[in-house]
Amino acid sequence: QQRWSLGDVLVIHRHGRLAAGDLIMMVATAAPHRKDAFEAAEYLMDYLKSRAPFWKKELGADGASWVAAKDEDEDALSRW
């Protein structure tokens, strides 16, 4: 919140069984200036895609498996 002078942050992540195409994630940021709000939201999504393992669990016919972060996810996070 301090890095971008945010007034507030909200992150919602759905869990449980979800179908392909279901909405899973919401990041909301509030700041006096839209650039700060947009950058902070983008950072949070990059961070979650790379560092939050709950984001990456998939269930299939062969059981559950964890999907590793992609190189482009790591690249996106490294820019911050």
PDB file of N, CA and C in Angstrom:
ATOM      1  N   GLN A   1       0.816  -1.200   0.000  1.00  0.00           N
ATOM      2  CA  GLN A   1       0.000   0.000   0.000  1.00  0.00           C
ATOM      3  C   GLN A   1       0.857   1.260   0.000  1.00  0.00           C
ATOM      4  N   GLN A   2       1.978   1.203   0.682  1.00  0.00           N
ATOM      5  CA  GLN A   2       2.827   2.389   0.760  1.00  0.00           C
ATOM      6  C   GLN A   2       3.553   2.673  -0.546  1.00  0.00           C
ATOM      7  N   ARG A   3       3.960   1.636  -1.251  1.00  0.00           N
ATOM      8  CA  ARG A   3       4.726   1.833  -2.479  1.00  0.00           C
ATOM      9  C   ARG A   3       3.975   2.677  -3.499  1.00  0.00           C
ATOM     10  N   TRP A   4       2.655   2.502  -3.559  1.00  0.00           N
ATOM     11  CA  TRP A   4       1.850   3.227  -4.543  1.00  0.00           C
ATOM     12  C   TRP A   4       0.873   4.208  -3.894  1.00  0.00           C
ATOM     13  N   SER A   5       1.050   4.546  -2.655  1.00  0.00           N
ATOM     14  CA  SER A   5       0.160   5.483  -1.958  1.00  0.00           C
ATOM     15  C   SER A   5      -1.310   5.062  -2.083  1.00  0.00           C
ATOM     16  N   LEU A   6      -1.570   3.814  -1.801  1.00  0.00           N
ATOM     17  CA  LEU A   6      -2.925   3.295  -1.930  1.00  0.00           C
ATOM     18  C   LEU A   6      -3.757   3.609  -0.697  1.00  0.00           C
ATOM     19  N   GLY A   7      -5.020   3.852  -0.931  1.00  0.00           N
ATOM     20  CA  GLY A   7      -5.953   4.024   0.170  1.00  0.00           C
ATOM     21  C   GLY A   7      -6.463   2.696   0.675  1.00  0.00           C
ATOM     22  N   ASP A   8      -6.613   1.730  -0.248  1.00  0.00           N
ATOM     23  CA  ASP A   8      -7.130   0.421   0.142  1.00  0.00           C
ATOM     24  C   ASP A   8      -6.818  -0.600  -0.941  1.00  0.00           C
ATOM     25  N   VAL A   9      -6.838  -1.866  -0.539  1.00  0.00           N
ATOM     26  CA  VAL A   9      -6.599  -2.992  -1.445  1.00  0.00           C
ATOM     27  C   VAL A   9      -7.581  -4.102  -1.083  1.00  0.00           C
ATOM     28  N   LEU A  10      -8.101  -4.768  -2.097  1.00  0.00           N
ATOM     29  CA  LEU A  10      -8.968  -5.924  -1.879  1.00  0.00           C
ATOM     30  C   LEU A  10      -8.556  -7.009  -2.858  1.00  0.00           C
ATOM     31  N   VAL A  11      -8.306  -8.202  -2.332  1.00  0.00           N
ATOM     32  CA  VAL A  11      -7.993  -9.361  -3.168  1.00  0.00           C
ATOM     33  C   VAL A  11      -8.997 -10.451  -2.816  1.00  0.00           C
ATOM     34  N   ILE A  12      -9.689 -10.953  -3.821  1.00  0.00           N
ATOM     35  CA  ILE A  12     -10.621 -12.064  -3.630  1.00  0.00           C
ATOM     36  C   ILE A  12     -10.168 -13.195  -4.533  1.00  0.00           C
ATOM     37  N   HIS A  13     -10.017 -14.361  -3.950  1.00  0.00           N
ATOM     38  CA  HIS A  13      -9.644 -15.556  -4.714  1.00  0.00           C
ATOM     39  C   HIS A  13     -10.643 -16.645  -4.384  1.00  0.00           C
ATOM     40  N   ARG A  14     -11.353 -17.082  -5.389  1.00  0.00           N
ATOM     41  CA  ARG A  14     -12.312 -18.168  -5.175  1.00  0.00           C
ATOM     42  C   ARG A  14     -11.562 -19.470  -4.985  1.00  0.00           C
ATOM     43  N   HIS A  15     -12.177 -20.391  -4.295  1.00  0.00           N
ATOM     44  CA  HIS A  15     -11.553 -21.700  -4.089  1.00  0.00           C
ATOM     45  C   HIS A  15     -12.629 -22.775  -4.157  1.00  0.00           C
ATOM     46  N   GLY A  16     -12.175 -23.993  -4.144  1.00  0.00           N
ATOM     47  CA  GLY A  16     -13.092 -25.111  -4.317  1.00  0.00           C
ATOM     48  C   GLY A  16     -13.123 -25.517  -5.779  1.00  0.00           C
ATOM     49  N   ARG A  17     -14.026 -26.377  -6.112  1.00  0.00           N
ATOM     50  CA  ARG A  17     -14.125 -26.844  -7.496  1.00  0.00           C
ATOM     51  C   ARG A  17     -14.723 -25.759  -8.375  1.00  0.00           C
ATOM     52  N   LEU A  18     -14.004 -25.434  -9.426  1.00  0.00           N
ATOM     53  CA  LEU A  18     -14.448 -24.437 -10.395  1.00  0.00           C
ATOM     54  C   LEU A  18     -14.343 -25.036 -11.784  1.00  0.00           C
ATOM     55  N   ALA A  19     -15.237 -24.640 -12.641  1.00  0.00           N
ATOM     56  CA  ALA A  19     -15.213 -25.113 -14.030  1.00  0.00           C
ATOM     57  C   ALA A  19     -14.271 -24.242 -14.857  1.00  0.00           C
ATOM     58  N   ALA A  20     -13.766 -24.800 -15.937  1.00  0.00           N
ATOM     59  CA  ALA A  20     -12.936 -24.029 -16.860  1.00  0.00           C
ATOM     60  C   ALA A  20     -13.707 -22.795 -17.306  1.00  0.00           C
ATOM     61  N   GLY A  21     -13.045 -21.649 -17.258  1.00  0.00           N
ATOM     62  CA  GLY A  21     -13.667 -20.400 -17.665  1.00  0.00           C
ATOM     63  C   GLY A  21     -14.351 -19.643 -16.539  1.00  0.00           C
ATOM     64  N   ASP A  22     -14.485 -20.259 -15.355  1.00  0.00           N
ATOM     65  CA  ASP A  22     -15.075 -19.544 -14.216  1.00  0.00           C
ATOM     66  C   ASP A  22     -14.181 -18.385 -13.797  1.00  0.00           C
ATOM     67  N   LEU A  23     -14.797 -17.345 -13.285  1.00  0.00           N
ATOM     68  CA  LEU A  23     -14.044 -16.222 -12.734  1.00  0.00           C
ATOM     69  C   LEU A  23     -13.443 -16.666 -11.399  1.00  0.00           C
ATOM     70  N   ILE A  24     -12.135 -16.451 -11.224  1.00  0.00           N
ATOM     71  CA  ILE A  24     -11.424 -16.956 -10.059  1.00  0.00           C
ATOM     72  C   ILE A  24     -10.896 -15.833  -9.183  1.00  0.00           C
ATOM     73  N   MET A  25     -10.405 -14.793  -9.786  1.00  0.00           N
ATOM     74  CA  MET A  25      -9.601 -13.807  -9.079  1.00  0.00           C
ATOM     75  C   MET A  25     -10.138 -12.401  -9.293  1.00  0.00           C
ATOM     76  N   MET A  26     -10.089 -11.597  -8.206  1.00  0.00           N
ATOM     77  CA  MET A  26     -10.378 -10.179  -8.331  1.00  0.00           C
ATOM     78  C   MET A  26      -9.379  -9.402  -7.482  1.00  0.00           C
ATOM     79  N   VAL A  27      -8.779  -8.398  -8.069  1.00  0.00           N
ATOM     80  CA  VAL A  27      -7.890  -7.487  -7.349  1.00  0.00           C
ATOM     81  C   VAL A  27      -8.452  -6.086  -7.549  1.00  0.00           C
ATOM     82  N   ALA A  28      -8.679  -5.389  -6.442  1.00  0.00           N
ATOM     83  CA  ALA A  28      -9.157  -4.009  -6.507  1.00  0.00           C
ATOM     84  C   ALA A  28      -8.223  -3.131  -5.686  1.00  0.00           C
ATOM     85  N   THR A  29      -7.865  -1.995  -6.233  1.00  0.00           N
ATOM     86  CA  THR A  29      -7.003  -1.050  -5.536  1.00  0.00           C
ATOM     87  C   THR A  29      -7.628   0.331  -5.629  1.00  0.00           C
ATOM     88  N   ALA A  30      -7.417   1.124  -4.589  1.00  0.00           N
ATOM     89  CA  ALA A  30      -7.924   2.504  -4.573  1.00  0.00           C
ATOM     90  C   ALA A  30      -6.767   3.429  -4.241  1.00  0.00           C
ATOM     91  N   ALA A  31      -6.622   4.481  -5.035  1.00  0.00           N
ATOM     92  CA  ALA A  31      -5.526   5.434  -4.846  1.00  0.00           C
ATOM     93  C   ALA A  31      -5.971   6.808  -5.339  1.00  0.00           C
ATOM     94  N   PRO A  32      -5.318   7.848  -4.850  1.00  0.00           N
ATOM     95  CA  PRO A  32      -5.646   9.193  -5.332  1.00  0.00           C
ATOM     96  C   PRO A  32      -5.362   9.366  -6.830  1.00  0.00           C
ATOM     97  N   HIS A  33      -4.432   8.579  -7.365  1.00  0.00           N
ATOM     98  CA  HIS A  33      -4.072   8.690  -8.777  1.00  0.00           C
ATOM     99  C   HIS A  33      -4.223   7.320  -9.445  1.00  0.00           C
ATOM    100  N   ARG A  34      -4.868   7.288 -10.603  1.00  0.00           N
ATOM    101  CA  ARG A  34      -5.173   6.010 -11.256  1.00  0.00           C
ATOM    102  C   ARG A  34      -3.927   5.220 -11.621  1.00  0.00           C
ATOM    103  N   LYS A  35      -2.830   5.897 -11.974  1.00  0.00           N
ATOM    104  CA  LYS A  35      -1.611   5.176 -12.331  1.00  0.00           C
ATOM    105  C   LYS A  35      -1.150   4.293 -11.174  1.00  0.00           C
ATOM    106  N   ASP A  36      -1.175   4.829  -9.941  1.00  0.00           N
ATOM    107  CA  ASP A  36      -0.795   4.036  -8.772  1.00  0.00           C
ATOM    108  C   ASP A  36      -1.732   2.842  -8.586  1.00  0.00           C
ATOM    109  N   ALA A  37      -3.023   3.072  -8.737  1.00  0.00           N
ATOM    110  CA  ALA A  37      -3.992   1.991  -8.566  1.00  0.00           C
ATOM    111  C   ALA A  37      -3.782   0.893  -9.603  1.00  0.00           C
ATOM    112  N   PHE A  38      -3.583   1.274 -10.873  1.00  0.00           N
ATOM    113  CA  PHE A  38      -3.385   0.289 -11.931  1.00  0.00           C
ATOM    114  C   PHE A  38      -2.087  -0.489 -11.740  1.00  0.00           C
ATOM    115  N   GLU A  39      -0.997   0.214 -11.423  1.00  0.00           N
ATOM    116  CA  GLU A  39       0.287  -0.474 -11.234  1.00  0.00           C
ATOM    117  C   GLU A  39       0.234  -1.435 -10.051  1.00  0.00           C
ATOM    118  N   ALA A  40      -0.375  -1.023  -8.970  1.00  0.00           N
ATOM    119  CA  ALA A  40      -0.471  -1.886  -7.794  1.00  0.00           C
ATOM    120  C   ALA A  40      -1.291  -3.135  -8.101  1.00  0.00           C
ATOM    121  N   ALA A  41      -2.390  -2.980  -8.816  1.00  0.00           N
ATOM    122  CA  ALA A  41      -3.213  -4.132  -9.179  1.00  0.00           C
ATOM    123  C   ALA A  41      -2.442  -5.080 -10.096  1.00  0.00           C
ATOM    124  N   GLU A  42      -1.707  -4.524 -11.024  1.00  0.00           N
ATOM    125  CA  GLU A  42      -0.904  -5.345 -11.936  1.00  0.00           C
ATOM    126  C   GLU A  42       0.183  -6.099 -11.169  1.00  0.00           C
ATOM    127  N   TYR A  43       0.845  -5.427 -10.234  1.00  0.00           N
ATOM    128  CA  TYR A  43       1.855  -6.085  -9.398  1.00  0.00           C
ATOM    129  C   TYR A  43       1.228  -7.237  -8.611  1.00  0.00           C
ATOM    130  N   LEU A  44       0.094  -6.994  -7.990  1.00  0.00           N
ATOM    131  CA  LEU A  44      -0.543  -8.040  -7.191  1.00  0.00           C
ATOM    132  C   LEU A  44      -0.873  -9.265  -8.037  1.00  0.00           C
ATOM    133  N   MET A  45      -1.383  -9.066  -9.240  1.00  0.00           N
ATOM    134  CA  MET A  45      -1.678 -10.206 -10.116  1.00  0.00           C
ATOM    135  C   MET A  45      -0.395 -10.935 -10.505  1.00  0.00           C
ATOM    136  N   ASP A  46       0.670 -10.193 -10.831  1.00  0.00           N
ATOM    137  CA  ASP A  46       1.943 -10.827 -11.173  1.00  0.00           C
ATOM    138  C   ASP A  46       2.480 -11.626  -9.985  1.00  0.00           C
ATOM    139  N   TYR A  47       2.386 -11.060  -8.793  1.00  0.00           N
ATOM    140  CA  TYR A  47       2.870 -11.738  -7.590  1.00  0.00           C
ATOM    141  C   TYR A  47       2.080 -13.027  -7.346  1.00  0.00           C
ATOM    142  N   LEU A  48       0.771 -12.933  -7.413  1.00  0.00           N
ATOM    143  CA  LEU A  48      -0.057 -14.113  -7.148  1.00  0.00           C
ATOM    144  C   LEU A  48       0.171 -15.215  -8.182  1.00  0.00           C
ATOM    145  N   LYS A  49       0.340 -14.858  -9.445  1.00  0.00           N
ATOM    146  CA  LYS A  49       0.564 -15.880 -10.489  1.00  0.00           C
ATOM    147  C   LYS A  49       1.880 -16.620 -10.282  1.00  0.00           C
ATOM    148  N   SER A  50       2.863 -15.965  -9.652  1.00  0.00           N
ATOM    149  CA  SER A  50       4.178 -16.570  -9.471  1.00  0.00           C
ATOM    150  C   SER A  50       4.400 -17.182  -8.100  1.00  0.00           C
ATOM    151  N   ARG A  51       3.768 -16.635  -7.064  1.00  0.00           N
ATOM    152  CA  ARG A  51       4.131 -17.006  -5.702  1.00  0.00           C
ATOM    153  C   ARG A  51       3.030 -17.628  -4.862  1.00  0.00           C
ATOM    154  N   ALA A  52       1.827 -17.711  -5.372  1.00  0.00           N
ATOM    155  CA  ALA A  52       0.725 -18.254  -4.577  1.00  0.00           C
ATOM    156  C   ALA A  52       0.365 -19.647  -5.084  1.00  0.00           C
ATOM    157  N   PRO A  53       0.785 -20.688  -4.391  1.00  0.00           N
ATOM    158  CA  PRO A  53       0.566 -22.053  -4.891  1.00  0.00           C
ATOM    159  C   PRO A  53      -0.902 -22.424  -5.003  1.00  0.00           C
ATOM    160  N   PHE A  54      -1.785 -21.814  -4.201  1.00  0.00           N
ATOM    161  CA  PHE A  54      -3.198 -22.153  -4.299  1.00  0.00           C
ATOM    162  C   PHE A  54      -3.761 -21.778  -5.658  1.00  0.00           C
ATOM    163  N   TRP A  55      -3.073 -20.899  -6.353  1.00  0.00           N
ATOM    164  CA  TRP A  55      -3.476 -20.442  -7.673  1.00  0.00           C
ATOM    165  C   TRP A  55      -3.284 -21.528  -8.720  1.00  0.00           C
ATOM    166  N   LYS A  56      -2.418 -22.490  -8.434  1.00  0.00           N
ATOM    167  CA  LYS A  56      -1.933 -23.388  -9.473  1.00  0.00           C
ATOM    168  C   LYS A  56      -2.392 -24.839  -9.347  1.00  0.00           C
ATOM    169  N   LYS A  57      -3.326 -25.158  -8.498  1.00  0.00           N
ATOM    170  CA  LYS A  57      -3.757 -26.544  -8.341  1.00  0.00           C
ATOM    171  C   LYS A  57      -4.839 -26.874  -9.366  1.00  0.00           C
ATOM    172  N   GLU A  58      -4.608 -27.958 -10.098  1.00  0.00           N
ATOM    173  CA  GLU A  58      -5.586 -28.409 -11.083  1.00  0.00           C
ATOM    174  C   GLU A  58      -6.015 -29.828 -10.746  1.00  0.00           C
ATOM    175  N   LEU A  59      -7.287 -30.100 -10.957  1.00  0.00           N
ATOM    176  CA  LEU A  59      -7.830 -31.439 -10.755  1.00  0.00           C
ATOM    177  C   LEU A  59      -8.207 -32.014 -12.104  1.00  0.00           C
ATOM    178  N   GLY A  60      -7.762 -33.225 -12.360  1.00  0.00           N
ATOM    179  CA  GLY A  60      -8.070 -33.872 -13.624  1.00  0.00           C
ATOM    180  C   GLY A  60      -8.412 -35.331 -13.413  1.00  0.00           C
ATOM    181  N   ALA A  61      -8.571 -36.041 -14.482  1.00  0.00           N
ATOM    182  CA  ALA A  61      -8.921 -37.456 -14.402  1.00  0.00           C
ATOM    183  C   ALA A  61      -7.854 -38.265 -13.662  1.00  0.00           C
ATOM    184  N   ASP A  62      -6.603 -37.815 -13.732  1.00  0.00           N
ATOM    185  CA  ASP A  62      -5.496 -38.516 -13.074  1.00  0.00           C
ATOM    186  C   ASP A  62      -5.247 -38.030 -11.659  1.00  0.00           C
ATOM    187  N   GLY A  63      -6.092 -37.146 -11.133  1.00  0.00           N
ATOM    188  CA  GLY A  63      -5.922 -36.630  -9.783  1.00  0.00           C
ATOM    189  C   GLY A  63      -5.507 -35.171  -9.787  1.00  0.00           C
ATOM    190  N   ALA A  64      -5.008 -34.721  -8.636  1.00  0.00           N
ATOM    191  CA  ALA A  64      -4.619 -33.322  -8.471  1.00  0.00           C
ATOM    192  C   ALA A  64      -3.144 -33.130  -8.793  1.00  0.00           C
ATOM    193  N   SER A  65      -2.824 -31.973  -9.349  1.00  0.00           N
ATOM    194  CA  SER A  65      -1.421 -31.644  -9.606  1.00  0.00           C
ATOM    195  C   SER A  65      -1.239 -30.137  -9.480  1.00  0.00           C
ATOM    196  N   TRP A  66      -0.026 -29.757  -9.101  1.00  0.00           N
ATOM    197  CA  TRP A  66       0.323 -28.351  -8.975  1.00  0.00           C
ATOM    198  C   TRP A  66       1.038 -27.915 -10.248  1.00  0.00           C
ATOM    199  N   VAL A  67       0.622 -26.811 -10.812  1.00  0.00           N
ATOM    200  CA  VAL A  67       1.198 -26.285 -12.038  1.00  0.00           C
ATOM    201  C   VAL A  67       2.248 -25.247 -11.659  1.00  0.00           C
ATOM    202  N   ALA A  68       3.448 -25.419 -12.170  1.00  0.00           N
ATOM    203  CA  ALA A  68       4.541 -24.477 -11.876  1.00  0.00           C
ATOM    204  C   ALA A  68       4.311 -23.153 -12.590  1.00  0.00           C
ATOM    205  N   ALA A  69       4.868 -22.099 -12.014  1.00  0.00           N
ATOM    206  CA  ALA A  69       4.802 -20.793 -12.664  1.00  0.00           C
ATOM    207  C   ALA A  69       5.516 -20.867 -14.015  1.00  0.00           C
ATOM    208  N   LYS A  70       4.989 -20.166 -14.983  1.00  0.00           N
ATOM    209  CA  LYS A  70       5.608 -20.118 -16.309  1.00  0.00           C
ATOM    210  C   LYS A  70       6.728 -19.086 -16.309  1.00  0.00           C
ATOM    211  N   ASP A  71       7.635 -19.226 -17.247  1.00  0.00           N
ATOM    212  CA  ASP A  71       8.734 -18.260 -17.367  1.00  0.00           C
ATOM    213  C   ASP A  71       8.200 -16.835 -17.528  1.00  0.00           C
ATOM    214  N   GLU A  72       7.137 -16.676 -18.306  1.00  0.00           N
ATOM    215  CA  GLU A  72       6.603 -15.326 -18.498  1.00  0.00           C
ATOM    216  C   GLU A  72       5.985 -14.759 -17.215  1.00  0.00           C
ATOM    217  N   ASP A  73       5.489 -15.650 -16.323  1.00  0.00           N
ATOM    218  CA  ASP A  73       4.998 -15.184 -15.022  1.00  0.00           C
ATOM    219  C   ASP A  73       6.154 -14.646 -14.182  1.00  0.00           C
ATOM    220  N   GLU A  74       7.259 -15.368 -14.194  1.00  0.00           N
ATOM    221  CA  GLU A  74       8.448 -14.920 -13.449  1.00  0.00           C
ATOM    222  C   GLU A  74       9.000 -13.619 -14.041  1.00  0.00           C
ATOM    223  N   ASP A  75       9.023 -13.519 -15.361  1.00  0.00           N
ATOM    224  CA  ASP A  75       9.495 -12.298 -16.018  1.00  0.00           C
ATOM    225  C   ASP A  75       8.621 -11.111 -15.635  1.00  0.00           C
ATOM    226  N   ALA A  76       7.302 -11.330 -15.604  1.00  0.00           N
ATOM    227  CA  ALA A  76       6.381 -10.252 -15.252  1.00  0.00           C
ATOM    228  C   ALA A  76       6.646  -9.765 -13.827  1.00  0.00           C
ATOM    229  N   LEU A  77       6.891 -10.693 -12.915  1.00  0.00           N
ATOM    230  CA  LEU A  77       7.138 -10.308 -11.527  1.00  0.00           C
ATOM    231  C   LEU A  77       8.490  -9.612 -11.365  1.00  0.00           C
ATOM    232  N   SER A  78       9.468 -10.030 -12.122  1.00  0.00           N
ATOM    233  CA  SER A  78      10.822  -9.469 -11.968  1.00  0.00           C
ATOM    234  C   SER A  78      10.891  -7.974 -12.333  1.00  0.00           C
ATOM    235  N   ARG A  79       9.950  -7.485 -13.097  1.00  0.00           N
ATOM    236  CA  ARG A  79       9.988  -6.069 -13.478  1.00  0.00           C
ATOM    237  C   ARG A  79       9.654  -5.147 -12.317  1.00  0.00           C
ATOM    238  N   TRP A  80       9.091  -5.693 -11.247  1.00  0.00           N
ATOM    239  CA  TRP A  80       8.742  -4.866 -10.093  1.00  0.00           C
ATOM    240  C   TRP A  80       9.899  -4.764  -9.134  1.00  0.00           C
TER     241      TRP A  80
END
